[in-house]
mmCIF file of C-alpha atoms in Angstrom:
data_model
loop_
_atom_site.group_PDB
_atom_site.id
_atom_site.type_symbol
_atom_site.label_atom_id
_atom_site.label_comp_id
_atom_site.label_asym_id
_atom_site.label_seq_id
_atom_site.Cartn_x
_atom_site.Cartn_y
_atom_site.Cartn_z
ATOM 1 C CA MET O 1 13.039 30.262 -5.223
ATOM 2 C CA THR O 2 9.761 28.870 -6.459
ATOM 3 C CA TYR O 3 9.704 25.886 -8.767
ATOM 4 C CA ARG O 4 5.949 26.174 -9.369
ATOM 5 C CA ARG O 5 5.117 26.602 -13.047
ATOM 6 C CA PRO O 6 1.745 26.670 -14.826
ATOM 7 C CA VAL O 7 0.602 23.491 -16.556
ATOM 8 C CA PRO O 8 -1.557 23.880 -19.678
ATOM 9 C CA LEU O 9 -5.119 22.876 -18.839
ATOM 10 C CA ASP O 10 -5.172 20.311 -21.660
ATOM 11 C CA ARG O 11 -2.384 18.489 -19.761
ATOM 12 C CA ALA O 12 -3.660 19.087 -16.200
ATOM 13 C CA THR O 13 -5.139 15.615 -15.739
ATOM 14 C CA ARG O 14 -1.645 14.148 -16.102
ATOM 15 C CA LEU O 15 -0.907 15.478 -12.638
ATOM 16 C CA LEU O 16 -3.338 12.870 -11.224
ATOM 17 C CA ASN O 17 -3.111 10.005 -13.728
ATOM 18 C CA HIS O 18 -0.537 8.094 -11.690
ATOM 19 C CA GLY O 19 -2.869 7.854 -8.671
ATOM 20 C CA PRO O 20 -1.295 10.036 -5.967
ATOM 21 C CA THR O 21 -2.814 10.889 -2.617
ATOM 22 C CA VAL O 22 -4.028 14.493 -2.663
ATOM 23 C CA LEU O 23 -4.623 17.205 -0.107
ATOM 24 C CA VAL O 24 -8.084 18.721 -0.665
ATOM 25 C CA SER O 25 -8.407 22.319 0.485
ATOM 26 C CA ALA O 26 -11.098 24.971 0.485
ATOM 27 C CA ALA O 27 -11.919 28.280 2.103
ATOM 28 C CA HIS O 28 -15.108 30.123 2.978
ATOM 29 C CA GLY O 29 -16.223 32.698 5.515
ATOM 30 C CA GLY O 30 -12.705 33.415 6.740
ATOM 31 C CA ARG O 31 -11.859 29.739 7.383
ATOM 32 C CA SER O 32 -9.486 27.546 5.378
ATOM 33 C CA ASN O 33 -8.993 23.826 5.778
ATOM 34 C CA VAL O 34 -7.288 20.872 4.178
ATOM 35 C CA MET O 35 -7.849 17.118 4.316
ATOM 36 C CA ALA O 36 -6.049 14.110 2.847
ATOM 37 C CA ALA O 37 -7.792 11.994 0.199
ATOM 38 C CA ALA O 38 -6.531 8.836 -1.458
ATOM 39 C CA TRP O 39 -9.667 8.293 -3.554
ATOM 40 C CA ASN O 40 -9.341 10.719 -6.438
ATOM 41 C CA MET O 41 -8.882 10.620 -10.190
ATOM 42 C CA ALA O 42 -8.662 12.580 -13.408
ATOM 43 C CA LEU O 43 -12.029 12.556 -15.127
ATOM 44 C CA ASP O 44 -11.950 14.361 -18.465
ATOM 45 C CA PHE O 45 -9.560 16.126 -20.828
ATOM 46 C CA MET O 46 -11.231 19.320 -22.047
ATOM 47 C CA PRO O 47 -12.410 20.936 -20.059
ATOM 48 C CA PRO O 48 -10.271 18.998 -17.600
ATOM 49 C CA LYS O 49 -12.106 17.555 -14.627
ATOM 50 C CA ALA O 50 -11.237 15.657 -11.455
ATOM 51 C CA ALA O 51 -13.221 13.575 -8.987
ATOM 52 C CA VAL O 52 -12.566 13.115 -5.279
ATOM 53 C CA VAL O 53 -14.387 11.349 -2.449
ATOM 54 C CA ILE O 54 -15.120 13.663 0.498
ATOM 55 C CA ASP O 55 -16.953 12.191 3.478
ATOM 56 C CA LYS O 56 -19.984 13.994 4.903
ATOM 57 C CA ALA O 57 -18.274 14.294 8.301
ATOM 58 C CA THR O 58 -15.380 16.436 7.034
ATOM 59 C CA PHE O 59 -15.112 20.164 7.690
ATOM 60 C CA THR O 60 -13.590 20.680 4.229
ATOM 61 C CA ARG O 61 -16.749 19.398 2.561
ATOM 62 C CA GLY O 62 -18.825 22.209 4.061
ATOM 63 C CA LEU O 63 -16.290 24.783 2.862
ATOM 64 C CA ILE O 64 -16.443 23.363 -0.666
ATOM 65 C CA GLU O 65 -20.237 23.280 -0.728
ATOM 66 C CA SER O 66 -20.373 26.893 0.532
ATOM 67 C CA SER O 67 -17.643 28.365 -1.683
ATOM 68 C CA GLY O 68 -18.080 26.299 -4.852
ATOM 69 C CA TYR O 69 -14.312 25.768 -5.160
ATOM 70 C CA PHE O 70 -11.602 23.413 -3.972
ATOM 71 C CA ALA O 71 -7.959 22.672 -4.691
ATOM 72 C CA LEU O 72 -6.050 19.426 -4.971
ATOM 73 C CA SER O 73 -2.415 19.650 -3.873
ATOM 74 C CA VAL O 74 -0.197 16.631 -4.556
ATOM 75 C CA PRO O 75 2.117 16.014 -1.570
ATOM 76 C CA CYS O 76 5.535 14.425 -1.863
ATOM 77 C CA SER O 77 7.628 11.959 0.117
ATOM 78 C CA ALA O 78 9.099 14.746 2.245
ATOM 79 C CA GLN O 79 5.528 15.503 3.392
ATOM 80 C CA ALA O 80 4.484 11.973 4.439
ATOM 81 C CA ALA O 81 4.252 12.825 8.149
ATOM 82 C CA LEU O 82 2.434 16.091 7.405
ATOM 83 C CA THR O 83 -0.030 14.303 5.116
ATOM 84 C CA THR O 84 -0.801 11.753 7.827
ATOM 85 C CA ALA O 85 -1.181 14.549 10.408
ATOM 86 C CA ILE O 86 -3.533 16.478 8.108
ATOM 87 C CA GLY O 87 -5.697 13.374 7.786
ATOM 88 C CA GLY O 88 -5.583 12.681 11.519
ATOM 89 C CA VAL O 89 -7.316 15.793 12.858
ATOM 90 C CA SER O 90 -10.516 17.590 11.918
ATOM 91 C CA GLY O 91 -10.771 21.217 10.923
ATOM 92 C CA LYS O 92 -13.888 21.273 13.103
ATOM 93 C CA ASP O 93 -11.593 20.949 16.124
ATOM 94 C CA VAL O 94 -8.437 22.867 15.164
ATOM 95 C CA ASP O 95 -7.078 25.385 12.697
ATOM 96 C CA LYS O 96 -4.700 22.997 10.942
ATOM 97 C CA ALA O 97 -2.527 25.738 9.411
ATOM 98 C CA ALA O 98 -2.014 27.245 12.856
ATOM 99 C CA THR O 99 -1.311 23.958 14.674
ATOM 100 C CA LEU O 100 0.390 21.558 12.240
ATOM 101 C CA ALA O 101 4.118 22.155 11.776
ATOM 102 C CA GLY O 102 4.993 22.416 8.106
ATOM 103 C CA LEU O 103 1.518 23.328 6.861
ATOM 104 C CA ALA O 104 1.450 26.636 5.002
ATOM 105 C CA TRP O 105 -0.610 28.122 2.194
ATOM 106 C CA ILE O 106 0.737 29.408 -1.126
ATOM 107 C CA ASP O 107 -0.314 32.875 -2.196
ATOM 108 C CA GLU O 108 -1.527 32.076 -5.737
ATOM 109 C CA PRO O 109 -3.899 34.761 -7.039
ATOM 110 C CA GLU O 110 -5.054 32.500 -9.880
ATOM 111 C CA SER O 111 -6.454 29.904 -7.470
ATOM 112 C CA PRO O 112 -9.895 30.394 -5.901
ATOM 113 C CA ALA O 113 -8.967 27.869 -3.166
ATOM 114 C CA PRO O 114 -5.857 27.631 -0.963
ATOM 115 C CA LEU O 115 -2.885 25.591 -2.227
ATOM 116 C CA VAL O 116 -0.558 23.705 0.127
ATOM 117 C CA GLU O 117 3.078 24.827 0.170
ATOM 118 C CA GLY O 118 5.765 22.208 -0.514
ATOM 119 C CA CYS O 119 3.680 19.961 -2.740
ATOM 120 C CA VAL O 120 4.720 19.008 -6.278
ATOM 121 C CA ALA O 121 1.458 19.735 -8.115
ATOM 122 C CA TRP O 122 -1.666 21.802 -7.578
ATOM 123 C CA LEU O 123 -5.058 21.857 -9.287
ATOM 124 C CA ALA O 124 -7.626 24.592 -8.622
ATOM 125 C CA CYS O 125 -11.161 23.328 -9.242
ATOM 126 C CA ARG O 126 -14.614 24.823 -9.628
ATOM 127 C CA LEU O 127 -17.211 22.538 -8.065
ATOM 128 C CA LEU O 128 -19.548 20.914 -10.576
ATOM 129 C CA PRO O 129 -22.599 20.439 -8.366
ATOM 130 C CA GLU O 130 -24.050 16.934 -8.601
ATOM 131 C CA PRO O 131 -26.231 16.705 -5.470
ATOM 132 C CA HIS O 132 -27.236 13.072 -6.012
ATOM 133 C CA ILE O 133 -23.703 11.652 -6.269
ATOM 134 C CA GLN O 134 -22.420 14.009 -3.558
ATOM 135 C CA GLN O 135 -25.062 12.813 -1.082
ATOM 136 C CA THR O 136 -25.205 9.168 -2.161
ATOM 137 C CA TYR O 137 -21.533 8.428 -2.870
ATOM 138 C CA ASP O 138 -19.650 11.389 -1.290
ATOM 139 C CA LEU O 139 -18.198 11.961 -4.782
ATOM 140 C CA PHE O 140 -17.325 15.524 -5.775
ATOM 141 C CA LEU O 141 -16.570 16.610 -9.334
ATOM 142 C CA GLY O 142 -14.567 19.670 -10.219
ATOM 143 C CA GLU O 143 -13.613 21.447 -13.397
ATOM 144 C CA ILE O 144 -9.899 22.211 -13.260
ATOM 145 C CA VAL O 145 -9.517 25.960 -13.753
ATOM 146 C CA GLY O 146 -5.812 26.256 -12.920
ATOM 147 C CA ALA O 147 -2.882 23.837 -12.691
ATOM 148 C CA TRP O 148 0.726 24.111 -11.592
ATOM 149 C CA ALA O 149 3.599 21.674 -11.053
ATOM 150 C CA ASP O 150 7.098 21.658 -9.617
ATOM 151 C CA GLU O 151 9.345 21.901 -12.660
ATOM 152 C CA ARG O 152 12.032 19.822 -10.934
ATOM 153 C CA VAL O 153 9.842 16.706 -11.268
ATOM 154 C CA TYR O 154 7.247 17.633 -13.912
ATOM 155 C CA SER O 155 7.875 19.213 -17.301
ATOM 156 C CA ALA O 156 6.964 18.723 -20.945
ATOM 157 C CA GLY O 157 3.784 16.958 -19.821
ATOM 158 C CA ARG O 158 5.609 14.218 -17.889
ATOM 159 C CA TRP O 159 6.634 13.283 -14.355
ATOM 160 C CA HIS O 160 10.382 12.619 -13.946
ATOM 161 C CA PHE O 161 11.316 11.818 -10.355
ATOM 162 C CA GLU O 162 14.816 10.453 -10.976
ATOM 163 C CA GLY O 163 17.292 12.203 -8.685
ATOM 164 C CA HIS O 164 14.519 13.749 -6.576
ATOM 165 C CA ASP O 165 13.463 11.029 -4.128
ATOM 166 C CA ALA O 166 12.107 13.501 -1.557
ATOM 167 C CA LEU O 167 9.775 14.884 -4.265
ATOM 168 C CA ARG O 168 8.219 11.546 -5.273
ATOM 169 C CA THR O 169 4.454 11.564 -4.842
ATOM 170 C CA LEU O 170 2.687 9.653 -2.074
ATOM 171 C CA HIS O 171 0.336 6.740 -2.768
ATOM 172 C CA HIS O 172 -1.631 5.806 0.351
ATOM 173 C CA VAL O 173 -1.975 2.138 1.256
ATOM 174 C CA ALA O 174 -3.405 2.248 4.804
ATOM 175 C CA GLY O 175 -2.691 3.490 8.325
ATOM 176 C CA GLY O 176 -0.151 6.165 7.384
ATOM 177 C CA HIS O 177 1.731 3.795 5.044
ATOM 178 C CA TYR O 178 2.552 5.064 1.554
ATOM 179 C CA LEU O 179 4.188 3.763 -1.587
ATOM 180 C CA LEU O 180 6.291 5.933 -3.883
ATOM 181 C CA PRO O 181 6.363 5.782 -7.685
ATOM 182 C CA GLY O 182 9.337 3.941 -9.106
ATOM 183 C CA ASP O 183 11.311 4.316 -12.279
ATOM 184 C CA SER O 184 9.627 5.297 -15.521
ATOM 185 C CA VAL O 185 9.441 2.990 -18.512
ATOM 186 C CA GLU O 186 8.920 4.150 -22.080
ATOM 187 C CA GLY O 187 6.223 2.225 -23.892
ATOM 188 C CA GLY O 188 5.996 3.994 -27.214
ATOM 189 C CA ALA O 189 5.399 7.292 -28.916
ATOM 190 C CA ALA O 190 1.733 7.769 -27.952
ATOM 191 C CA ASP O 191 1.046 11.173 -26.408
#
């Protein structure tokens, strides 16, 4: 059974607002790859945009620059070891999907870039080319063109992890160490 449900684009940035580590994926010329990235953020509401830092040395960066698309998949606590493994090898050296246990792609026709199975949120992005900031700061901007979330932990525009510890999102600290989001606190009626 799939728990993946579409998220309205005007709410898509909420999938990143709490600062999770993401898995950045892209495909071009018959090759797909994914990398881990802790430096990412929601950027705009409508159209929704995201920003992510992608080092010049990564294989994924070349796929993004060639295809013009990328995806951000939000891994969960159950994927901590996989996330660290994804970040520990280069797609230049290995086909990660063929060699890393637990890494699989979702068949989502609405996404122009591959999505990682088992995550709790996914954002498909069209690259907004900004050559200066890409070359100078390794910063990539994307317009979010599709968004999905696991309805067990995200619905009605909100994350709700209570009772689903294995589905809590990962927040990278350093060296394969992550923090998980805690309990939610209501602060008022603002939407």
